[in-house]
GROMACS .gro file of C-alpha atoms in nm:
model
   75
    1UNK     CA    1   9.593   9.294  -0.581
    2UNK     CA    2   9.394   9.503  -0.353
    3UNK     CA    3   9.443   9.794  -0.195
    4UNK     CA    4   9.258  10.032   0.076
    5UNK     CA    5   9.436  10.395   0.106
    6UNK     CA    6   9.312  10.536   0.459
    7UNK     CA    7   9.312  10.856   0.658
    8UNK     CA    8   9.570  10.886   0.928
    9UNK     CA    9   9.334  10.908   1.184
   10UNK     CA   10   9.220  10.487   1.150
   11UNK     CA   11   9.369  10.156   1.173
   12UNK     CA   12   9.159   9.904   0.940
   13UNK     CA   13   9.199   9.544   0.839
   14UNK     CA   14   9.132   9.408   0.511
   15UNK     CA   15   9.023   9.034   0.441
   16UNK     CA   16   8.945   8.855   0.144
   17UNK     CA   17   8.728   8.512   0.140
   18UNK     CA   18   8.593   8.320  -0.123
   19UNK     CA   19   8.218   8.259  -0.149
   20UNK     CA   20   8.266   7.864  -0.061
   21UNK     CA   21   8.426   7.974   0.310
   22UNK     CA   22   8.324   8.327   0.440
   23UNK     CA   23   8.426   8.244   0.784
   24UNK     CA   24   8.765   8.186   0.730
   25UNK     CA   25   8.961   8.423   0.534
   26UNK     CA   26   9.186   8.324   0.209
   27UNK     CA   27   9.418   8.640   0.275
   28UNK     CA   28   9.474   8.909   0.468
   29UNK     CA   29   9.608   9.233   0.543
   30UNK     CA   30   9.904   9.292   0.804
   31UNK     CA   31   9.965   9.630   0.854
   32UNK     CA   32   9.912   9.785   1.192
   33UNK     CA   33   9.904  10.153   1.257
   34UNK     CA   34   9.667  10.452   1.176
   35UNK     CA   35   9.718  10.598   0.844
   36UNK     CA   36   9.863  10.293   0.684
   37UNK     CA   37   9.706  10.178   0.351
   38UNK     CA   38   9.609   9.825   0.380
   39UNK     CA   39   9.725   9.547   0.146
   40UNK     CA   40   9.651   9.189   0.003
   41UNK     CA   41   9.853   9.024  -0.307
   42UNK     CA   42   9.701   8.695  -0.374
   43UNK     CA   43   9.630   8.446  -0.643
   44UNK     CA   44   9.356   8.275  -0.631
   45UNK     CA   45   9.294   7.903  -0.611
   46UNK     CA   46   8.957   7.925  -0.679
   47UNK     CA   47   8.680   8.041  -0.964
   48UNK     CA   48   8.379   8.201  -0.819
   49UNK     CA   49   8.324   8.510  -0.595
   50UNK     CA   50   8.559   8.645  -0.350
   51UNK     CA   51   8.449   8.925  -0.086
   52UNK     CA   52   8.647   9.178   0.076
   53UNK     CA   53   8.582   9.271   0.436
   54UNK     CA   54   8.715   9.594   0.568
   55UNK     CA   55   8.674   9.606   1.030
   56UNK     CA   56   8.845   9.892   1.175
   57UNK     CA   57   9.125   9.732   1.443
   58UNK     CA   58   8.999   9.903   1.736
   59UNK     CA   59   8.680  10.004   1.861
   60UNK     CA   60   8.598  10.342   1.752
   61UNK     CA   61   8.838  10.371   1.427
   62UNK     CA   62   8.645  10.527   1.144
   63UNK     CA   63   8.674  10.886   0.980
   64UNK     CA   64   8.349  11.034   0.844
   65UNK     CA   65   8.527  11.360   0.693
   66UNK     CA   66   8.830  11.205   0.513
   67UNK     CA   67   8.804  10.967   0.231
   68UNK     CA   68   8.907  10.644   0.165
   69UNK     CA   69   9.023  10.443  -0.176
   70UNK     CA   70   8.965  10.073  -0.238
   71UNK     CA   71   9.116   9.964  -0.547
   72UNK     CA   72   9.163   9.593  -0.668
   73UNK     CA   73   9.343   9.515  -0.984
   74UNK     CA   74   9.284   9.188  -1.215
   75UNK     CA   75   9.566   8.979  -1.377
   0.00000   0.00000   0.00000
């Protein structure tokens, strides 16, 4: 599980690849709308490495004074 917590003032998306494919994504996020904390649930069908890519949805979207949590959980 993986979650990003994010200001109200952006609108991010969160994907997750594994190291075999980093074009196409495994899993992603689907919330739309500024302040909205991003999520992915996924088990994974793969060993290795997986990377998480955070891209703001629209041009412009980022907040240098507020923070932001990423947290991903193991089960």
């Amino acid at each position: 599980v993986i979650n990003l917590g994010v200001p109200a003032t952006v609108d991010y998306h969160m994907l997750l690849y594994h190291e075999s494919d980093t074009v196409q994504p495994v899993k992603h996020s689907s919330n739309v709308g500024k302040g909205i904390d991003e999520h992915i649930a996924y088990t994974p069908t793969k060993t290795g490495r997986y990377y998480i890519r955070i891209i703001p949805r629209h041009e412009g979207d980022h907040d240098d004074v507020n923070s932001y949590t990423l947290v991903a959980s193991f089960r």
